[in-house]
Each structure stands twice: as structure tokens, then as C-alpha cells.
Short mmCIF file of C-alpha atoms in Angstrom, two decimals:
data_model
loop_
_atom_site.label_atom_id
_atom_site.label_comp_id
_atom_site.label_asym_id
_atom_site.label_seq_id
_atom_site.Cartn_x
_atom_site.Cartn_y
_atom_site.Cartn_z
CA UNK A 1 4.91 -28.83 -166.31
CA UNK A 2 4.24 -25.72 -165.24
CA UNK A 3 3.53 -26.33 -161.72
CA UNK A 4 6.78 -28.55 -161.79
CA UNK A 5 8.95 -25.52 -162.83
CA UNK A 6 7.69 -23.13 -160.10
CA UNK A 7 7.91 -26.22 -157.69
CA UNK A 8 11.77 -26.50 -158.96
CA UNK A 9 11.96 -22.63 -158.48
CA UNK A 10 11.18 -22.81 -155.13
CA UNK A 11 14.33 -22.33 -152.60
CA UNK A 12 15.41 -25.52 -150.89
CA UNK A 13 13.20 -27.52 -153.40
CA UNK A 14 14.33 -31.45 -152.42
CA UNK A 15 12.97 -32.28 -155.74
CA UNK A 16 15.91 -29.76 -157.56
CA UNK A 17 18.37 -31.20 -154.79
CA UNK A 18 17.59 -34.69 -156.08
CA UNK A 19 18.16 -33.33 -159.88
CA UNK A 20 21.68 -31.56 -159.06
CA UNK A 21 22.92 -34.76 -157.15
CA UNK A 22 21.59 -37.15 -160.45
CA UNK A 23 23.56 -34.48 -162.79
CA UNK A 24 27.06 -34.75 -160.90
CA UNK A 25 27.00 -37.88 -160.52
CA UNK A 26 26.49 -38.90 -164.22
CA UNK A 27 28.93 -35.83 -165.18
CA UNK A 28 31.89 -37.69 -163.73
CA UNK A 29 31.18 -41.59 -164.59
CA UNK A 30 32.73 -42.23 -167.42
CA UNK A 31 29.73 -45.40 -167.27
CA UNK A 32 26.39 -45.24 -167.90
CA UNK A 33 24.34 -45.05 -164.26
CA UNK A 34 23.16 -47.67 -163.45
CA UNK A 35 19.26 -47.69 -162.48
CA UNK A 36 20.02 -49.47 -158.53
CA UNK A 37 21.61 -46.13 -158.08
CA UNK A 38 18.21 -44.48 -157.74
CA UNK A 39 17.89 -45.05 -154.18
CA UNK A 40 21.69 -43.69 -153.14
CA UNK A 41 20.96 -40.35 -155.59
CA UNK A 42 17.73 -39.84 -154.40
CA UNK A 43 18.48 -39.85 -151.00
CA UNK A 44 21.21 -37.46 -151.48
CA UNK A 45 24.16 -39.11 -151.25
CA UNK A 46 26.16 -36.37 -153.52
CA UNK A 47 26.17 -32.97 -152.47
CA UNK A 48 23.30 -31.10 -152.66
CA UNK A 49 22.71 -28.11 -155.26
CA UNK A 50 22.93 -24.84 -153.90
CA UNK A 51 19.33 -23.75 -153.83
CA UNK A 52 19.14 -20.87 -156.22
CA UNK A 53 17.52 -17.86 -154.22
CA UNK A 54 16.73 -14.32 -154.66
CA UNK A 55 19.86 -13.47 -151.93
CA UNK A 56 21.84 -16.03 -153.17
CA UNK A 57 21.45 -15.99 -156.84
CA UNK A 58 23.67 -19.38 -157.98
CA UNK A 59 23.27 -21.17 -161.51
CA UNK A 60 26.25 -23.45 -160.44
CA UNK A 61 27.05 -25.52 -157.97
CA UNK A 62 29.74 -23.81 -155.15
CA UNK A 63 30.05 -24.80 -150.75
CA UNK A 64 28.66 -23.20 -148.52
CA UNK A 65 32.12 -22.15 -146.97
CA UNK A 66 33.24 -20.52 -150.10
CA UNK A 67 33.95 -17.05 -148.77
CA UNK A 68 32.23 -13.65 -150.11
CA UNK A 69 32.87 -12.32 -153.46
CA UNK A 70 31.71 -9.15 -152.42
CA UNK A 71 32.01 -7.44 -149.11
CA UNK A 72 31.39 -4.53 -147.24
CA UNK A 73 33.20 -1.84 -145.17
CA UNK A 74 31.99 0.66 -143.00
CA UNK A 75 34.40 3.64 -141.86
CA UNK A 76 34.31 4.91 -138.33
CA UNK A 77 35.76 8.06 -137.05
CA UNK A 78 36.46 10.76 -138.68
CA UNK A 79 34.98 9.08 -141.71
CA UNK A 80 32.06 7.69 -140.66
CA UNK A 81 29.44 7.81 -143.33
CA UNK A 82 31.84 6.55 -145.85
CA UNK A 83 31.76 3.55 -146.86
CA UNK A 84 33.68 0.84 -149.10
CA UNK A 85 32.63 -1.67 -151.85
CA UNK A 86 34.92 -4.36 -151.63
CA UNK A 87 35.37 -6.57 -154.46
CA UNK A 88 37.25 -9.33 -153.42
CA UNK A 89 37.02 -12.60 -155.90
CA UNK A 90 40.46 -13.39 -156.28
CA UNK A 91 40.45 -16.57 -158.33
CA UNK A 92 38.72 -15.16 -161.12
CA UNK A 93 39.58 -11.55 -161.41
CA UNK A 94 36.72 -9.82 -159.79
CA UNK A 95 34.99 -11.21 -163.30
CA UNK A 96 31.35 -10.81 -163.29
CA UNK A 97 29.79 -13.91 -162.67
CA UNK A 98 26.47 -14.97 -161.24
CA UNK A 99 27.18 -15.11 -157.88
CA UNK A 100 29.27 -12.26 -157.49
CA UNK A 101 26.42 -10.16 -159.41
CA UNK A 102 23.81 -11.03 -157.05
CA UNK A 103 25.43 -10.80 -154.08
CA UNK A 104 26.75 -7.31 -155.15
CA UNK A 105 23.13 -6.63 -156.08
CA UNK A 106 22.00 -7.31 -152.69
CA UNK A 107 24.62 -5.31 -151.08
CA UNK A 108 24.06 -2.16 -153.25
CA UNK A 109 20.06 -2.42 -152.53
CA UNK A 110 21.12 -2.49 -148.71
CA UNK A 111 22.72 0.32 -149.43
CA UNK A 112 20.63 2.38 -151.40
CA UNK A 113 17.92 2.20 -147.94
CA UNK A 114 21.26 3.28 -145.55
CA UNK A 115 20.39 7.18 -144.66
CA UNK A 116 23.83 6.94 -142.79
CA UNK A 117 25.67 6.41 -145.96
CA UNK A 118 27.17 9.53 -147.48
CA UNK A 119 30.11 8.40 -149.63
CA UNK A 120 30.32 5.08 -151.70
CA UNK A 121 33.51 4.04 -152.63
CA UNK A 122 34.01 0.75 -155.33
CA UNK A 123 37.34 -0.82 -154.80
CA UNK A 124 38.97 -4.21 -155.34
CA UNK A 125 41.09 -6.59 -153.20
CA UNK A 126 42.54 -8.08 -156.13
CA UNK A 127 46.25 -7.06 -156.57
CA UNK A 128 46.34 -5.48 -160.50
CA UNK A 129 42.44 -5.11 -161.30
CA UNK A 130 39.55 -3.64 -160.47
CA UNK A 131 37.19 -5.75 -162.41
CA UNK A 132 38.04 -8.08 -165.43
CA UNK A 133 34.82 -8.22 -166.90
CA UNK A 134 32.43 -10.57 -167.71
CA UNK A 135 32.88 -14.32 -166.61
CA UNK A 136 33.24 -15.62 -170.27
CA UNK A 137 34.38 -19.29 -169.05
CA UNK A 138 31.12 -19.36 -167.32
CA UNK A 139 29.06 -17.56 -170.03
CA UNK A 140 29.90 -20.40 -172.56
CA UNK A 141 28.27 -22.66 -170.15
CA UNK A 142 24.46 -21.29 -170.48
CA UNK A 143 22.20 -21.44 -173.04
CA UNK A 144 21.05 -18.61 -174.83
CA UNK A 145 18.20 -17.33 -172.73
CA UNK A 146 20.03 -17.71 -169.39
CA UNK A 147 22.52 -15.53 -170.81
CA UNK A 148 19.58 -13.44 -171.96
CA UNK A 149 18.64 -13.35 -168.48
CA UNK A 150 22.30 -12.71 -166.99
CA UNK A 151 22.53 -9.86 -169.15
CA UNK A 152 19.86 -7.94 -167.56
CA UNK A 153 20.65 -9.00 -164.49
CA UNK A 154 23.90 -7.25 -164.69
CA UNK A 155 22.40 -4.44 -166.53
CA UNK A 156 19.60 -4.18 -163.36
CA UNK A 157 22.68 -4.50 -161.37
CA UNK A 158 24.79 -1.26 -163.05
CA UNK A 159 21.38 0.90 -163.11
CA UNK A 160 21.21 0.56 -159.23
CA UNK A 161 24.64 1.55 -158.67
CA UNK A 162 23.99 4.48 -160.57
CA UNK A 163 20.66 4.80 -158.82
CA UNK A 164 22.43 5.52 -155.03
CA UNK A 165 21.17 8.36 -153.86
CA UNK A 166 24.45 9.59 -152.47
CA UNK A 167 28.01 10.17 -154.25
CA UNK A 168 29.76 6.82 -155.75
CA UNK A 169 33.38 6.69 -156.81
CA UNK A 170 35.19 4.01 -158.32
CA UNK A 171 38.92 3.53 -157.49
CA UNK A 172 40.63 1.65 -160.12
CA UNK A 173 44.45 0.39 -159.34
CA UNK A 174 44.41 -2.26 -161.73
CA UNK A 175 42.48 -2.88 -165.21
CA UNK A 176 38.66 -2.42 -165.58
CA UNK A 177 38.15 -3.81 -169.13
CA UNK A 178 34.25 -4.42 -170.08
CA UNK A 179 31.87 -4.94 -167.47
CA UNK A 180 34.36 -3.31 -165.23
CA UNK A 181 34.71 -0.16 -166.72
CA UNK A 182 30.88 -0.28 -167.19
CA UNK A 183 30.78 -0.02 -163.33
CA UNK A 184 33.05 2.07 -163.01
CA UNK A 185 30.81 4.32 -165.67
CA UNK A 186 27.68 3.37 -163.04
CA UNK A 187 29.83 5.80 -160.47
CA UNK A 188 29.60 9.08 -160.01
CA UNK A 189 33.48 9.88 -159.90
CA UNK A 190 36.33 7.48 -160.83
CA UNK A 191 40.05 7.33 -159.72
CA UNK A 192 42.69 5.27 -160.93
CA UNK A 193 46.74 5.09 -161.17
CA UNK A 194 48.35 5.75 -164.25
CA UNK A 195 49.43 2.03 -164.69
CA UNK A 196 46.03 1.05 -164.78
CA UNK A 197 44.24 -0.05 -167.54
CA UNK A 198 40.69 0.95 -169.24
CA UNK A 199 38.42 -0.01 -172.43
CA UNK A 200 35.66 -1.50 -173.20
CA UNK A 201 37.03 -4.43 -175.43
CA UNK A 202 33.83 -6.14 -176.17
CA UNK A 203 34.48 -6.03 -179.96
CA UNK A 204 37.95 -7.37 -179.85
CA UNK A 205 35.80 -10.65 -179.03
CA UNK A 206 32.84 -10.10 -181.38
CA UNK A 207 30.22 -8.35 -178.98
CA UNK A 208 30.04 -4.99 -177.93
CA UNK A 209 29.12 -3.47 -174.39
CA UNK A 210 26.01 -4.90 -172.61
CA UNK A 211 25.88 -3.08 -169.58
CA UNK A 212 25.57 0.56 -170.39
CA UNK A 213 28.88 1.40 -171.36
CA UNK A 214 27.32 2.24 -174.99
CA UNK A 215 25.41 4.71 -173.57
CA UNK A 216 27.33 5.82 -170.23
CA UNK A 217 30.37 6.60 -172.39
CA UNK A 218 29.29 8.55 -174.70
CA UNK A 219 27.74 11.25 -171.74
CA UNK A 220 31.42 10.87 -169.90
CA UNK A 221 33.60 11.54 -172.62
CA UNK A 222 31.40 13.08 -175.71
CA UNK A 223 30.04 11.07 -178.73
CA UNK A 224 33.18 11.17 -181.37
CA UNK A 225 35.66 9.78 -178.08
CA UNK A 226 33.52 7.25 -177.23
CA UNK A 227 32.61 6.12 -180.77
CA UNK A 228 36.19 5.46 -181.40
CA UNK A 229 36.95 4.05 -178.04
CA UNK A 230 34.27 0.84 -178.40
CA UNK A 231 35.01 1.24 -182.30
CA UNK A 232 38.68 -0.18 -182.08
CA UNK A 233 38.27 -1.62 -178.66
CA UNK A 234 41.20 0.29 -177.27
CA UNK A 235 42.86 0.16 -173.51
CA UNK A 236 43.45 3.34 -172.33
CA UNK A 237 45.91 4.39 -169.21
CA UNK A 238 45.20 6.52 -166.04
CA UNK A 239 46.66 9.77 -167.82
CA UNK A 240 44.75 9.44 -170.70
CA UNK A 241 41.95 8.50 -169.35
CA UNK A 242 42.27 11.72 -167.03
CA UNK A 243 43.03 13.70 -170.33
CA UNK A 244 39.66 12.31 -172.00
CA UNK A 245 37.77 13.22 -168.83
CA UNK A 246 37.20 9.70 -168.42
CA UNK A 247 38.39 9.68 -164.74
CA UNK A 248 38.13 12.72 -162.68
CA UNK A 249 42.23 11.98 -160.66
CA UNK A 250 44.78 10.12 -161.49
CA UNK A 251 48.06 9.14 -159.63
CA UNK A 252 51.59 7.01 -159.68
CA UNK A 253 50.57 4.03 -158.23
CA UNK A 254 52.44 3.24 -154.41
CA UNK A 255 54.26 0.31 -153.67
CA UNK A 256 51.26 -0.98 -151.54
CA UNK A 257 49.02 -0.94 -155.22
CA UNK A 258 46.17 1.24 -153.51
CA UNK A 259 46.89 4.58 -154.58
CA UNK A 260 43.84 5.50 -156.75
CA UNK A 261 42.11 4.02 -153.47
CA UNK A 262 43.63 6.36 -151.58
CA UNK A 263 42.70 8.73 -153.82
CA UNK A 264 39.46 7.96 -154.04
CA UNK A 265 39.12 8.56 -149.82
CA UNK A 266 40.61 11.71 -150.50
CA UNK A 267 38.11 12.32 -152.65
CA UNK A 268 35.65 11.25 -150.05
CA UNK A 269 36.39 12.84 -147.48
CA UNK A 270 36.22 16.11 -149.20
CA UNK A 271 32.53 15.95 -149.74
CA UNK A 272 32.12 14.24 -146.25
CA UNK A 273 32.20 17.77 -144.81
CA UNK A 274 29.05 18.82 -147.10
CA UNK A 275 25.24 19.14 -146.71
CA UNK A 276 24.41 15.53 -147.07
CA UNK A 277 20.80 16.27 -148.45
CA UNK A 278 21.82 19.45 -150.40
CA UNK A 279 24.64 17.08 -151.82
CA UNK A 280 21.75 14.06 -152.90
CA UNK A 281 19.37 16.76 -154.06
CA UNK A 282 22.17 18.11 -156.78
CA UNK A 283 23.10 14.30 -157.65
CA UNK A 284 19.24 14.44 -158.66
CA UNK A 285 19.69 17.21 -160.36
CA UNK A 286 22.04 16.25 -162.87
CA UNK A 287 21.19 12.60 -163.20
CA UNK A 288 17.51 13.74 -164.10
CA UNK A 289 18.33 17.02 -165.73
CA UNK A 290 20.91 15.42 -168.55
CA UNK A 291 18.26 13.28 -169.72
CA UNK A 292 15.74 16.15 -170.95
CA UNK A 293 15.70 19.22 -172.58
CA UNK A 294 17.02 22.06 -170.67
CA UNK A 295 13.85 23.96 -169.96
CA UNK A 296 12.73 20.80 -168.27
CA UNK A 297 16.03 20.53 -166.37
CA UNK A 298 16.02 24.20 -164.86
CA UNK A 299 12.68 23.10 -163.55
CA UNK A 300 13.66 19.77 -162.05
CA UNK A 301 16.47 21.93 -160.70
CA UNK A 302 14.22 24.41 -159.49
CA UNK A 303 11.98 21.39 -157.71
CA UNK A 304 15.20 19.85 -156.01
CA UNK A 305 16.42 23.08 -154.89
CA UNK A 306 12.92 24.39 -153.26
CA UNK A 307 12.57 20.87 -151.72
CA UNK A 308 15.47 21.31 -149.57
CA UNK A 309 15.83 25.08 -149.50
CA UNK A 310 13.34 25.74 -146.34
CA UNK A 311 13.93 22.18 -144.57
CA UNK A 312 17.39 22.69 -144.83
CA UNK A 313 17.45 26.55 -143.68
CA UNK A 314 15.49 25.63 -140.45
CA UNK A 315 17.56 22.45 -139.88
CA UNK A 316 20.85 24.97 -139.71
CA UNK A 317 18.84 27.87 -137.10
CA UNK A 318 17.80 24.75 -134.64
CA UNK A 319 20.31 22.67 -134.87
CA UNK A 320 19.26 19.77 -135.49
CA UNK A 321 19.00 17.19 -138.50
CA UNK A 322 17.01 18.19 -141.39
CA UNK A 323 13.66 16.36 -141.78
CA UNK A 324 13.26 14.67 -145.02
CA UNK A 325 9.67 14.23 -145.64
CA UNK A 326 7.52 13.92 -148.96
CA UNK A 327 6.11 17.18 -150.78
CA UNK A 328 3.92 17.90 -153.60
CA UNK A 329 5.59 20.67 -156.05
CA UNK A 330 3.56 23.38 -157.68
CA UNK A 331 3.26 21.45 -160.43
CA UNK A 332 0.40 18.79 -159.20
CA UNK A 333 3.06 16.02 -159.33
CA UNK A 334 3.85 14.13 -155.98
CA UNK A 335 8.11 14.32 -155.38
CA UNK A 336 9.84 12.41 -152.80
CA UNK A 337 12.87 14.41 -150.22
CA UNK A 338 15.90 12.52 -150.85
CA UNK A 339 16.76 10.36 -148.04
CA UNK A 340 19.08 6.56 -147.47
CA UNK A 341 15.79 5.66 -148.70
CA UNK A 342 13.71 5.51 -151.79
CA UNK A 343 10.05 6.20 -151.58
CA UNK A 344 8.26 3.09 -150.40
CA UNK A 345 6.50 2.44 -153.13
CA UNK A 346 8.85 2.33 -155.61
CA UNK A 347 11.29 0.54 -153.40
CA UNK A 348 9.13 -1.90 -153.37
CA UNK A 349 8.17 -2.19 -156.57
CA UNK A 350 12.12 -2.33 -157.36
CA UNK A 351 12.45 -5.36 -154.83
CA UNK A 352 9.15 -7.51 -156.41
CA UNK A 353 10.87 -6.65 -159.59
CA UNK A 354 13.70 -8.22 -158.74
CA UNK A 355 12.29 -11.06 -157.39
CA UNK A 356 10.77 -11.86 -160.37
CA UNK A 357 13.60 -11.86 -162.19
CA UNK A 358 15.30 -14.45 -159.93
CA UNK A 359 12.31 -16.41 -160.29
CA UNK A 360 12.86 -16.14 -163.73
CA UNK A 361 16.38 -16.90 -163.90
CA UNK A 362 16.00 -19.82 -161.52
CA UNK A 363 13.02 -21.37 -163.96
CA UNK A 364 15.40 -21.37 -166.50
CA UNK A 365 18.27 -22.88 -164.73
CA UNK A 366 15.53 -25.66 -163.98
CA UNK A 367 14.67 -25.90 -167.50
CA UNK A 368 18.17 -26.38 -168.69
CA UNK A 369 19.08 -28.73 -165.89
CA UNK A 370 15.72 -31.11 -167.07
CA UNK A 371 17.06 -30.57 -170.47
CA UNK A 372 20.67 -31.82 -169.56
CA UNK A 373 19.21 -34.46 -168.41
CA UNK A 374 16.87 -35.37 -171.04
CA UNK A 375 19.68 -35.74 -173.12
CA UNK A 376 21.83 -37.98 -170.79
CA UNK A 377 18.90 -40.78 -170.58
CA UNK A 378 18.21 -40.58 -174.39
CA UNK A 379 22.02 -41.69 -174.52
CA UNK A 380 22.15 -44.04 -172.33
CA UNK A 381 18.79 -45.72 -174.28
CA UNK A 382 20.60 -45.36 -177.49
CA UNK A 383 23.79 -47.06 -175.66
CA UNK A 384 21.91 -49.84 -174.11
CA UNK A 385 19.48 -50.32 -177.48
CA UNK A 386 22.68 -50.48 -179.22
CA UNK A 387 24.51 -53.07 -176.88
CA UNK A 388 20.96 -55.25 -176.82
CA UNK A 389 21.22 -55.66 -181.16
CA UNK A 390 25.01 -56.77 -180.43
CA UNK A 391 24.51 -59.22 -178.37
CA UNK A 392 20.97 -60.30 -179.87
#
């Protein structure tokens, strides 16, 4: 069994093919299958399943040409190094689902490596909303342990964003309710227009925030706010929000719908101008530093600003781009200069993590498929048992 599952785990497995062609078809007969269908299923004559794989993370079947949920835009000109997050999956609401996770996943991890990248912007191409939330109609579809699995999948997925190395701002025009306001908590800055919409709503429907937005809240806006925020599950506007200190600008909204965009690159473009490394190194600073004590974060602050101090000084006198190379601190332990990318090893260890996870999450798509099917035969015995004592 074993070997079967990692077989079925494998991308383009024919053998999973075969299965996602067998489930189709007997989803829409409204007849039992008959057994001379074999042949026709088995030889593929259904669409195939998307192979589920670790770019291309699918539990559900969806064609090839189906166009990107999640895109990317690079600035040129004056603002090159900035760069946009376009969230673009207009029949559903930008809702996080599994393939718009993974392929977001995938783009933020090229990202992450990108030493050209200075400024991250997260924006949507969906008139009226940033990001819906979670993909419930497709949530009630999985069992419980692939919605285990989803879970941290999108939690992996809001830890990276806040991960970047380099400034992130989220520009909401439209509502970010749940998982999208959890993203939009991933960022370092947030924008929106005062007709848009925030909360995190999760116990208007009996759960409560998944992603981080228990615990990203609470550091945005202070403990009592936040309690009685995910308390009472309340929606919040732009100019409350801004009063809360829950976005850092917000604006009338244009007639074009993009003004806490174009807020946002205003935003952008004012830190464009700034020492890209001395800018990473203080993004460091306070991400580490508001996690520990504050004798411990005048000393990571101390680190950070040595690290860059010297590097940075001789950069300016030569004229030329700093190098960004790795040190060992006073203290013994071994700290990595702040560049597009991570330190080797624990990129590295952050992409085998993730592939394991797909793995994982692909096992138990497997599982439930074999399971579906199970079920579907044991039926159709019942049926046919039950139509042999009739006519016997």
C-alpha cells in the first residue's frame, strides 16, 4: 500500500490518471459502470487528472488553459525594483483555494531569492476585493486531514510573505475579510480606500482565524482591539481601520477603483530612493527584535546595524554596490548579510520542506480518491446483489 501511495504521489503517475478518468466518469452516470468500460477508462478516454505537483499544487481537476490565478509584474523605469503581486481570480473572489495558494507560494519563494526586488506590492485585479477569504465551497469538499493539510499550507504560505526580505505592502480597494486580511497582516504596510472593507469574520461562521491573524493582529493593533475585533467578528472601513492603526493610508477611492493601489506605489516609491540593504537590515530588526525581550533586541539591533555599517560605508566612498557576504558576530554565532537571497542552507531546507508537504498533501488526495472509490464499487455490489435476489 505504501509503495502504491508514493507511486500515486508521483507527478504524471498514469496509474492516478487512470483513477481521475474512472472517478468522472462514474460521477456523472446516473448508471452503474458497466465493467466493458474498463478498456475505454483505462486507456484514457476522459480527461486526464491534473497531476498534482509541487509547482502546480491541484486537489481538483481544472485545463490546462485555465489562465493564472496569480501573476506577476515587474516595474521598469523609474520604478524598477518594484514590483506587483497580482491577484487576479476573478470567478471566485481572489478566495483562497488550492491552486491559487500554491501558485502564489511559488511566486513569493521566487521572489524571496530576487536581489533586484526592493518593493513588494499585493494587489488584486478583481473589481471590489482584495481577497475574499478562504474557498469554503471547496473546503466542504475535503476530508478532514486534507483540510488539515490546506491549513498549513496556507499558514506556510502567509509566514513566507512575511518572511521577504524586502518591504511588502498590501493595497486593499475592495474587502479583505479572513484569509485576506490575514495577508494583508503578512505585509509590512497596508493601504486601502475608505469604502473598503476589513475583519476577520471567522467566528460569524463558527471558526476563528487560521492563518495568523490571531496572532498578527494583536501586534498591529494592541491586544484589547484585536480581542474585540475576532470576538464579534466585525468589518471595519478604510478610516477606521487607519484610526486603529490597522492600515498605515487610507484614501477616497477613484472612479478607476485603484486608489489604495495607487497609494500603495506612492508608498513605494518613497522607500525606492533608500539604502536597499540598510532598509532589509532594519526589516530584520524589528521582525526579530518584537519577538524577544528588549535586551535581546538592542543586540540583534546592534548585530544588523554592524553587519552593514562598514560594507555599506565603503560601498558609498567607491561607488559601487555594496557586497553582501556572510559574517560571524562577536557573539560565536554565524549571521547571514541580507541579500534577494536567503542563506543557502536554509533556503534549502525551506524548499525540501515544502516539498514534503506537497508530497504529503498529494498522498492524501490519493488516499481520498481510493477511498471515493471504494465506496462507489461497494454500491454498485450492493445494487447488483440486490437486483440478483429480485430476479432470483
Amino acid at each position: 500500500m505504501a509503495t502504491l501511495l508514493r507511486r500515486l504521489a508521483m507527478p504524471g503517475c498514469s496509474s492516478r490518471r487512470c483513477l481521475g478518468v474512472i472517478l468522472r466518469e462514474m460521477h456523472s452516470r446516473t448508471s452503474p459502470l458497466n465493467p466493458r468500460d474498463g478498456p475505454r477508462l483505462l486507456a484514457g478516454g476522459s480527461l486526464p487528472l491534473t497531476a498534482y505537483s509541487r509547482t502546480h499544487s491541484r486537489w481538483q481537476h481544472t485545463k490546462a488553459a485555465d489562465p493564472p490565478e496569480v501573476e506577476l509584474h515587474r516595474l521598469e523605469g523609474e520604478d524598477n525594483g518594484i514590483v506587483e503581486v497580482l491577484m487576479c481570480r476573478h470567478k471566485a473572489r481572489n478566495a483562497l483555494g488550492f491552486v491559487f495558494v500554491s501558485q502564489m507560494r511559488g511566486l513569493v519563494s521566487s521572489l524571496s531569492e530576487d536581489s533586484a526586488v526592493r518593493v513588494v506590492i499585493f494587489r488584486s485585479l478583481v473589481p471590489g476585493v482584495f481577497c475574499a477569504g478562504a474557498d469554503l465551497k471547496e473546503r466542504a469538499r475535503m476530508n478532514d486531514a486534507m483540510s488539515d493539510s490546506f491549513v498549513h499550507m496556507l499558514r506556510t504560505l502567509m509566514t513566507q510573505i512575511a518572511s521577504l526580505p524586502m518591504p511588502t505592502i498590501a493595497a486593499m480597494d475592495g474587502a479583505a475579510l479572513g484569509g485576506g486580511l490575514e495577508m494583508a497582516l503578512a505585509c509590512d504596510l497596508r493601504t486601502a480606500a475608505h469604502s473598503a472593507q476589513m475583519g476577520l469574520i471567522e467566528t460569524t461562521r463558527g471558526l476563528l482565524p487560521g492563518a495568523g491573524g490571531s496572532q498578527r493582529l494583536p501586534r498591529t493593533v494592541g491586544m484589547t482591539l484585536a480581542k474585540e475585533l475576532i470576538y464579534t467578528g466585525k468589518r471595519v472601513g478604510g478610516q477606521k481601520a487607519l484610526e486603529m492603526g490597522l492600515v498605515n493610508r487610507s484614501v477616497e477611492q477613484n472612479e478607476t477603483g485603484d486608489a489604495a493601489h495607487r497609494e500603495a506605489l506612492s508608498l513605494a516609491r518613497e522607500i525606492l530612493p533608500q539604502a536597499p540593504i540598510a532598509v532589509r537590515l532594519a526589516k530584520e530588526a524589528m521582525d526579530r527584535g518584537i519577538e524577544v525581550d528588549i535586551t535581546s533586541a538592542m543586540k540583534i539591533e546592534k548585530m544588523c546595524y554592524a553587519l552593514d555599517r562598514k560594507e555599506g560605508m565603503d560601498a558609498f566612498i567607491e561607488k559601487r554596490p555594496p557586497r553582501l557576504l556572510w559574517r560571524r558576530a562577536a557573539t560565536g554565532v554565524c549571521v547571514y548579510r541580507l541579500s534577494g537571497a536567503r542563506s543557502v542552507a536554509l533556503q534549502a531546507l525551506q524548499n525540501a520542506l515544502s516539498q514534503q508537504l506537497d508530497i504529503f498533501v498529494g498522498l492524501w488526495v490519493c488516499v481520498h480518491q481510493l477511498q471515493l472509490l471504494q465506496a462507489a464499487l461497494l454500491q454498485q455490489h450492493a445494487t447488483v446483489a440486490s437486483g440478483c435476489r429480485h430476479t432470483g
